[in-house]
Coordinates of C-alpha atoms in Angstrom, one line a residue:
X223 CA -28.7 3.6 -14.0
X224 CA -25.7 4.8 -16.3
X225 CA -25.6 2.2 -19.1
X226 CA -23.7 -0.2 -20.0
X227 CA -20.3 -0.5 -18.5
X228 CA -18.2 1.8 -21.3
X229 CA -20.5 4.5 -20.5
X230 CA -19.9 4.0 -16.6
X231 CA -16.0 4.3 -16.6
X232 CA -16.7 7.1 -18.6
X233 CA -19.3 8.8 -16.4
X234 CA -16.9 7.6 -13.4
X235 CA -13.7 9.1 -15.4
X236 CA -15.4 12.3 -15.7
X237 CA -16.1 12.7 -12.5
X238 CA -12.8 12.0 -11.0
X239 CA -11.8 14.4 -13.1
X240 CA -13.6 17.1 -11.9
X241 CA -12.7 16.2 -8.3
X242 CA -9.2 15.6 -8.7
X243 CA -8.3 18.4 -10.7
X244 CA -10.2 21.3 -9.1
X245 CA -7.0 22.7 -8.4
X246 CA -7.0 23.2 -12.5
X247 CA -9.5 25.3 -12.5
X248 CA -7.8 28.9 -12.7
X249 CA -5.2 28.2 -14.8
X250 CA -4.4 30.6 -17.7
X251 CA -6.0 29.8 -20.9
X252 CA -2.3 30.4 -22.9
X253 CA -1.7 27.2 -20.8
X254 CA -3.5 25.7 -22.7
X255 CA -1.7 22.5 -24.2
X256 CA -0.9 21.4 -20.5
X257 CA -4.4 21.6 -19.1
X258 CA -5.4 18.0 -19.0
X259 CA -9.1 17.1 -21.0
X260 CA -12.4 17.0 -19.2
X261 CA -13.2 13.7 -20.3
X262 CA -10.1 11.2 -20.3
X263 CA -9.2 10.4 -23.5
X264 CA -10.8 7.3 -25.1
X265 CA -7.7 5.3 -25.2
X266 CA -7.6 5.5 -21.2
X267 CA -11.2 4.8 -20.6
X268 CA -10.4 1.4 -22.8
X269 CA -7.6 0.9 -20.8
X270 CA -9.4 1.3 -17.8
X271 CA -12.5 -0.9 -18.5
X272 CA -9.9 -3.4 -19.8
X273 CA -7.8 -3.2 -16.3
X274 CA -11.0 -3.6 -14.5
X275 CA -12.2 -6.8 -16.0
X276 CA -8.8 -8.1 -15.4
X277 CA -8.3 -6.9 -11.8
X278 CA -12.1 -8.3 -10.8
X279 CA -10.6 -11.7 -11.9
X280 CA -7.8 -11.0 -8.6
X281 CA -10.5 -9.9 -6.6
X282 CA -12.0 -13.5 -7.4
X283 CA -8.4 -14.7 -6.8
X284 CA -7.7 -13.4 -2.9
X285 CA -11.4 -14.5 -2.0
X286 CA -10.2 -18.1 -3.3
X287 CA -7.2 -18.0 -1.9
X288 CA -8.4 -17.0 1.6
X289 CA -11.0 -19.5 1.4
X290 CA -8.2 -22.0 0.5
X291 CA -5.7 -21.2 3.3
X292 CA -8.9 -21.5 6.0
X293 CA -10.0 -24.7 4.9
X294 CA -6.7 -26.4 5.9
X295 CA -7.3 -28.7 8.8
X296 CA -3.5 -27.3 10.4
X297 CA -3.3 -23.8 11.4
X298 CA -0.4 -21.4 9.4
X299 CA 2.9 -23.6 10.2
X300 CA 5.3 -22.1 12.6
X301 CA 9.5 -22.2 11.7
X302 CA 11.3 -22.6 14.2
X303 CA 15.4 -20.6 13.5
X304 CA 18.2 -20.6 15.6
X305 CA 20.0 -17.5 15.4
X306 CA 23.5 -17.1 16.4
X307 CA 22.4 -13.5 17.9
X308 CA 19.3 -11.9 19.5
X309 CA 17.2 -10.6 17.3
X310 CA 16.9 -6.9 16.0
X311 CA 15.3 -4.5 19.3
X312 CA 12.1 -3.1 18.6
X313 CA 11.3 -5.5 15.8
X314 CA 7.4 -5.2 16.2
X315 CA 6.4 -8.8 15.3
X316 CA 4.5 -10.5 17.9
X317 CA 4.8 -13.7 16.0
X318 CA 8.3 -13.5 16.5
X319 CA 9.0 -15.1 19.8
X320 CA 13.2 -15.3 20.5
X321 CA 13.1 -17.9 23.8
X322 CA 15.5 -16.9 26.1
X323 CA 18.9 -19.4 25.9
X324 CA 22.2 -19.6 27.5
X325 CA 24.1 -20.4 24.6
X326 CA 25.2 -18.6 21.8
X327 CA 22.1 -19.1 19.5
X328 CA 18.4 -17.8 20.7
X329 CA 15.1 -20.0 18.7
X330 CA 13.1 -17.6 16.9
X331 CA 9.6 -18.8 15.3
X332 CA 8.2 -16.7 13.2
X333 CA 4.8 -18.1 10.9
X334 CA 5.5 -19.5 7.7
X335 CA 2.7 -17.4 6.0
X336 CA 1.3 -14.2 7.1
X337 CA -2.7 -14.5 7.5
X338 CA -5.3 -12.6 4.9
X339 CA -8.3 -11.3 7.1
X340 CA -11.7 -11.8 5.4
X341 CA -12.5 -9.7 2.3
X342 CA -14.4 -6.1 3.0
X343 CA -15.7 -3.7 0.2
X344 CA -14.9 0.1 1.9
X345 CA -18.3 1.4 2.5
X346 CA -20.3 3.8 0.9
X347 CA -20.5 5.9 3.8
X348 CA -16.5 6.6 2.9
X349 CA -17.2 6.9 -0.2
X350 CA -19.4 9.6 0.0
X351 CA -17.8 12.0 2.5
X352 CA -15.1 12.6 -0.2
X353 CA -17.6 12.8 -3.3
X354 CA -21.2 12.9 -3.1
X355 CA -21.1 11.7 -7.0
X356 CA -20.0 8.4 -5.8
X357 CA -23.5 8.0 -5.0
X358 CA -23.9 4.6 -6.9
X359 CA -20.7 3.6 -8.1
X360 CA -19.0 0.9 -7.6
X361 CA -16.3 0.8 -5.4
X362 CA -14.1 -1.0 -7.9
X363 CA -14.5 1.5 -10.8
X364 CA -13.5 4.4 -8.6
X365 CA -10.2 2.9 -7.6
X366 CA -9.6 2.2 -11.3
X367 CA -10.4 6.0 -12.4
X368 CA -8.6 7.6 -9.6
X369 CA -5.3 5.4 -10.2
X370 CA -4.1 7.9 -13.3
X371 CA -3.7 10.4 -11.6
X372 CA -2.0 8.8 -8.4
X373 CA 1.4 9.8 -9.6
X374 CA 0.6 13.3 -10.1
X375 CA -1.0 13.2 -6.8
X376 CA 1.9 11.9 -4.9
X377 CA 4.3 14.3 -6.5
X378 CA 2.1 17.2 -5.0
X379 CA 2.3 15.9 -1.4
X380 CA 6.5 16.4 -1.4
X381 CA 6.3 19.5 -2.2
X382 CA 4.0 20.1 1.1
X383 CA 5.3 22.2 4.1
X384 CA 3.7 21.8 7.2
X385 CA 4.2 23.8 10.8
X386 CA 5.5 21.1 13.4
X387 CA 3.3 20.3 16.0
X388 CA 3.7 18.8 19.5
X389 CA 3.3 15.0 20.1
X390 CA 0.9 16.2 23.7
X391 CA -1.2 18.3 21.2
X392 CA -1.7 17.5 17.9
X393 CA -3.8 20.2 16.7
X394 CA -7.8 19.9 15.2
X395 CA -6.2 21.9 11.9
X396 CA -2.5 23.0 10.6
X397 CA -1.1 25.5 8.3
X398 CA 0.4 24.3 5.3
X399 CA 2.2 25.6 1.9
X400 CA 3.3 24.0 -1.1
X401 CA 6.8 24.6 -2.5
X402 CA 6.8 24.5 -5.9
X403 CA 7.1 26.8 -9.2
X404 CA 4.0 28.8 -10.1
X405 CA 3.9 27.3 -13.4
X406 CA 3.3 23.9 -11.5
X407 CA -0.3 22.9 -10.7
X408 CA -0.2 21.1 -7.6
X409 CA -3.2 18.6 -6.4
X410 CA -3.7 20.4 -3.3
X411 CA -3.6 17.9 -0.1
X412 CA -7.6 17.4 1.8
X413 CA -5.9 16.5 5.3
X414 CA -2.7 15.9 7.2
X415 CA -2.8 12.7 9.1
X416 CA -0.7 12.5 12.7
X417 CA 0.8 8.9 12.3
X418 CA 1.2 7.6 15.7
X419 CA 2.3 3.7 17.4
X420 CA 0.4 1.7 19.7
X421 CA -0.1 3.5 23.5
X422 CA 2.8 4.0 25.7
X423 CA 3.9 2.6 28.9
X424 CA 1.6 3.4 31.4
X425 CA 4.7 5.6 33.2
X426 CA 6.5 7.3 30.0
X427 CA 5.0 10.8 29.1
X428 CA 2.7 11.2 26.3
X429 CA 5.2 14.1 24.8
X430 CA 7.8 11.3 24.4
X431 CA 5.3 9.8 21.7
X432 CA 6.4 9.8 18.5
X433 CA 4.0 11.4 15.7
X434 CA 4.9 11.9 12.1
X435 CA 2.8 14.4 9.6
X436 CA 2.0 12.8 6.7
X437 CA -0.3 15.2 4.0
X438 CA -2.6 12.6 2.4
X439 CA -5.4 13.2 -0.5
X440 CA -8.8 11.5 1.6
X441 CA -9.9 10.1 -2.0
X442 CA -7.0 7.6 -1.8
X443 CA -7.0 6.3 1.6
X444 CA -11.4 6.3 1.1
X445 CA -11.3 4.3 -1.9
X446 CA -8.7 1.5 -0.4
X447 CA -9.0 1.0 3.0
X448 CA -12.2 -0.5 4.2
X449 CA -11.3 -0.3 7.8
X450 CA -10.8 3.2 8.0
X451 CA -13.6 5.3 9.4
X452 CA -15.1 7.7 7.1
X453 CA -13.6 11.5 7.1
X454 CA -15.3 14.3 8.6
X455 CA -16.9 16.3 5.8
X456 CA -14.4 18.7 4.0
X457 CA -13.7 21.0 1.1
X458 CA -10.7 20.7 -1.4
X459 CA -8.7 24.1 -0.7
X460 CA -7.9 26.0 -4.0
X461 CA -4.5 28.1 -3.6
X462 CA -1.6 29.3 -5.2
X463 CA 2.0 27.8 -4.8
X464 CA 3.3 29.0 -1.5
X465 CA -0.2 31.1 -0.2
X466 CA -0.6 28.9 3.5
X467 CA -4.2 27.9 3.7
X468 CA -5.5 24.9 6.6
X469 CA -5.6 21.7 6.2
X470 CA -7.4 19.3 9.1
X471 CA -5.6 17.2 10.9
X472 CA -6.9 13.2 11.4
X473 CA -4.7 10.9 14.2
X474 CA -4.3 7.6 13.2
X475 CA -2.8 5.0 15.1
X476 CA -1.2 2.3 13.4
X477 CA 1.0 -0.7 14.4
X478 CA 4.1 0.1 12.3
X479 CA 3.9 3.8 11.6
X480 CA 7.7 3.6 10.2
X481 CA 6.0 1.5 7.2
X482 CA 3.2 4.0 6.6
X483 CA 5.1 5.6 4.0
X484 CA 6.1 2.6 1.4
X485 CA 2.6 2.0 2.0
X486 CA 1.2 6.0 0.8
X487 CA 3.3 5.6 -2.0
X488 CA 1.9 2.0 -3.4
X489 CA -2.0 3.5 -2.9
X490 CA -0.8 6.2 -5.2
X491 CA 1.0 4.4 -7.4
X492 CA 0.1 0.9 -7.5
X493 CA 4.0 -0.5 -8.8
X494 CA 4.4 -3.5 -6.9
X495 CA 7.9 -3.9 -8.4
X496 CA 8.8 -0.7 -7.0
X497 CA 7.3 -2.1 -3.3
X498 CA 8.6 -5.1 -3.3
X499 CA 12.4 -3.2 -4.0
X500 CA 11.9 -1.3 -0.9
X501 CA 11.3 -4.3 1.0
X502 CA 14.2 -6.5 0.2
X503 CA 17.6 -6.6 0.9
X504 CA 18.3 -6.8 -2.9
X505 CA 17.0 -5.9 -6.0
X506 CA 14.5 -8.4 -7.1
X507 CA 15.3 -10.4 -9.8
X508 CA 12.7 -9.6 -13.1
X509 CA 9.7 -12.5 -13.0
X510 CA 9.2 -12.4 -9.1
X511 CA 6.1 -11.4 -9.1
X512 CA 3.1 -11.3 -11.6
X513 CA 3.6 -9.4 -14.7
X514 CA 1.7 -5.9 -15.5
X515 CA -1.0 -5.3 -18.1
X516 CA 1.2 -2.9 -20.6
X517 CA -0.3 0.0 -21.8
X518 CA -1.5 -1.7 -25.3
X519 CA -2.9 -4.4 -23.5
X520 CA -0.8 -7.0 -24.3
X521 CA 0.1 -10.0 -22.0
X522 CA 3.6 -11.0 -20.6
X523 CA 4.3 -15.0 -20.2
X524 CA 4.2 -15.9 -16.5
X525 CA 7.0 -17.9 -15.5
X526 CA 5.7 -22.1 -14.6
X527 CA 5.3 -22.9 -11.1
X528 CA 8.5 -24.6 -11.4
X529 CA 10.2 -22.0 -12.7
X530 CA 9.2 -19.6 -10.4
X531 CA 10.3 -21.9 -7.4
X532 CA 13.7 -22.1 -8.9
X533 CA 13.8 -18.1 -9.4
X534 CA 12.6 -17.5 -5.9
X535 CA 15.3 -20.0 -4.6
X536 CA 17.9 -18.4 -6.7
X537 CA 17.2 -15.5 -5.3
X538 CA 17.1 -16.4 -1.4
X539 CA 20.8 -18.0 -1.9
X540 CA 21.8 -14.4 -2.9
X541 CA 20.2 -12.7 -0.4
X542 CA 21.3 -15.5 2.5
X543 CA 25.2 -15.5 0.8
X544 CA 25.4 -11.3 0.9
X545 CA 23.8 -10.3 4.2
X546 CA 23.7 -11.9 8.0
X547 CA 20.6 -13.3 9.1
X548 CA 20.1 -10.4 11.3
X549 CA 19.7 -8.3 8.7
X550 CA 17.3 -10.6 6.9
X551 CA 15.4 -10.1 9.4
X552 CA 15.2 -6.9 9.5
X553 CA 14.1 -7.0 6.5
X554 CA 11.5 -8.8 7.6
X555 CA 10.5 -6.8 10.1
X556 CA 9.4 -4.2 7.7
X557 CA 7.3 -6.7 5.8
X558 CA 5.7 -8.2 8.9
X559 CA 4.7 -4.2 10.1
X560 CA 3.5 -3.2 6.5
X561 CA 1.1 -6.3 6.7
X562 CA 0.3 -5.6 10.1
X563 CA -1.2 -1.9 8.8
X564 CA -2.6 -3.4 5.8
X565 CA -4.9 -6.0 7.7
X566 CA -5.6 -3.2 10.5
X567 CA -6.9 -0.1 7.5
X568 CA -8.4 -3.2 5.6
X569 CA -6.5 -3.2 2.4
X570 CA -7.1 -6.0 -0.4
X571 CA -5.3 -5.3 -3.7
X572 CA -4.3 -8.1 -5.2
X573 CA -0.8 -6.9 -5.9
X574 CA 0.0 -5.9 -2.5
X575 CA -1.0 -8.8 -1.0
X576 CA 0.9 -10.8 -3.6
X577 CA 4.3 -8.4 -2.4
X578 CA 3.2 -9.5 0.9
X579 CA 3.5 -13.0 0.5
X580 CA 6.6 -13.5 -2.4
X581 CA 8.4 -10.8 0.0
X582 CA 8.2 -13.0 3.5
X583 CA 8.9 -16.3 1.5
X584 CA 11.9 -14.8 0.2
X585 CA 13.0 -13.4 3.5
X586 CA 12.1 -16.8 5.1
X587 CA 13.9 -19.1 2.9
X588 CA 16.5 -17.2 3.0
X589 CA 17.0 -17.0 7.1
X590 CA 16.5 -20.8 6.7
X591 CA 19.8 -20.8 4.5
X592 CA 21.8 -18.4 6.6
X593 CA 21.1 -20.8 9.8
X594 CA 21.7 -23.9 8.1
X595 CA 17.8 -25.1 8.1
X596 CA 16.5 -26.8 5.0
X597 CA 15.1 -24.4 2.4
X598 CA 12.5 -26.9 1.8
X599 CA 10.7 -26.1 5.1
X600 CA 9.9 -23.0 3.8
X601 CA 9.4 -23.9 0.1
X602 CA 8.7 -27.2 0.0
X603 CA 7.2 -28.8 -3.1
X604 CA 3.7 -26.7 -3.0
X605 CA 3.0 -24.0 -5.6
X606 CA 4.4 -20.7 -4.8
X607 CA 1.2 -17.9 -3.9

């Protein structure tokens, strides 16, 4: 219907253009060297068709590897620690089970990989309630057109000021303001979401739940997570720096809400360096994970298998030397809850999953050092995902 695929990302460019930067609209016409084009420039649309050809390829790459790690006869292999202290309280995995002991260690399992639920496009039904010019476009083309302008988009939501609200009343709608100069040109927030954990004890008051305000663009949570039901219908709010104006409020309940936010930031971003960084005990160590597609297109040399092994090993003896086990595994209790939200809003970028699983290997081999367990029972000889 729009021609070939060029003219698509362009048609798709121009669009998310339009939608993105309403909030442009008003601005003075002597601004006019920092009012951004219409049309993206031609250099991006390359850029973009060329990112999309590659990223289709992943897309191809999780659906293998799913269909890989299901047709092993053995279900995901469980490691079995034994920690010289109990665990970290509160550590939300499920998969973790410390056995009670009467010595001075407690056995912790935990699974040597962390499952990948089966692959779902979001629907168009999601789609549409944010754009009704997403009418026929594939999913994948509006997560590559959108991606731009995450940055810019995520700067916008910290300059956000929302009323509190009570935890026993979270409100259909809250006020809002955005701190920031009046040269500035904010990307105006759609909704505030009330980030909430699984229900209570049946006996603790709901006013002891905890509920965090996060202001979100819809676009980017609609385009990535296919598990999400749609949004209610809504209209992108044009308004000055500091003038309140009413956003809606959406509840969400999520299994680690205290990961929510390393998660906002990748959707808008997309650095999986930057991810992985927040996740780990130390800085990662260049060559961990897959390299990115520069601007001019060019290609970076993937480390071997074998070289990879050996960085990833490298890396786990520094991480196992520096901190205690318990604090590996804290670590790892932020990994396990950010891929606990991930599977429940039905997220499947490639790079995010591939954080995921470099980021719990790590964290594994290295728990296997600091309690004197072979590292090869987490590494073994096999290819590192």
């Amino acid at each position: 219907m729009y021609g070939p695929r060029a003219d698509l990302v362009d048609f798709l460019a121009t669009n998310a253009t339009m939608i993105l930067q309403s909030n442009f609209a008003k601005r003075n016409v002597s601004n006019v060297e920092n009012t951004p084009p219409s049309v993206l420039p031609k250099s991006l649309v390359s850029r973009l068709s060329h990112r999309r050809r590659v990223r289709h390829g992943n897309l191809n790459k999780y659906v293998a590897e799913q269909a890989a790690r299901r047709s092993r006869k053995q279900p995901p292999k469980q490691l079995k620690f034994n920690m010289t202290a109990l665990p970290i309280p509160n550590i939300e995995m499920s998969d973790a089970a410390p056995v009670a002991s009467s010595s001075n260690t407690v056995p912790v399992s935990l699974p040597k990989e962390l499952a990948r639920p089966a692959f779902k496009e979001v629907t168009r039904e999601a789609l549409l309630a944010c754009s009704s010019t997403f009418t026929e476009v594939p999913a994948a083309y509006i997560r590559d057109a959108f991606e731009p302008f995450g940055p810019d988009a995520l700067k916008s939501l910290a300059s956000v000021r929302p009323e509190p609200v009570s935890p026993d009343r979270i409100p259909s709608e809250v006020q809002v303001r955005l701190e920031c100069s009046s040269d500035e040109s904010p990307l105006n927030p759609t909704h505030m979401l009330a980030i909430h954990g699984p229900p209570l004890a049946s006996n603790v008051p709901v006013s002891k739940r905890k509920v965090t305000l996060y202001p979100v663009h819809a676009h980017f949570l609609a385009i990535h997570c296919a598990r999400l039901p749609p949004f209610l219908p809504f209209e992108d709010t044009l308004v000055n720096p500091g003038t309140p104006f009413k956003i809606p409020v959406r509840t969400i309940c999520l299994p680690s809400p205290s990961t929510y936010a390393r998660l906002s930031t990748y959707l808008y971003t997309m650095k999986t360096e930057a991810l992985l960084s927040s996740l780990m005990p130390l800085p990662p160590p260049p060559g961990l994970l897959t390299p990115p597609i520069p601007v001019d297109g060019s290609y970076a040399v993937p480390l071997s298998s074998e070289e990879h092994r050996k960085l990833v090993k490298t890396y786990a003896y520094r991480v196992a030397s520096t901190y205690t086990t318990q604090v590996i595994l804290q670590h790892a209790t932020l990994v396990h809850g950010l891929w606990q939200n991930i599977c429940v809003l039905g997220i499947f970028d490639d790079g995010l999953w591939e954080v995921i699983d470099i980021a719990w290997q790590v964290l594994l081999a290295a728990i296997a050092v600091g309690t004197g367990s072979s590292i090869d029972i987490v590494l073994g000889e096999e290819e590192l995902i």
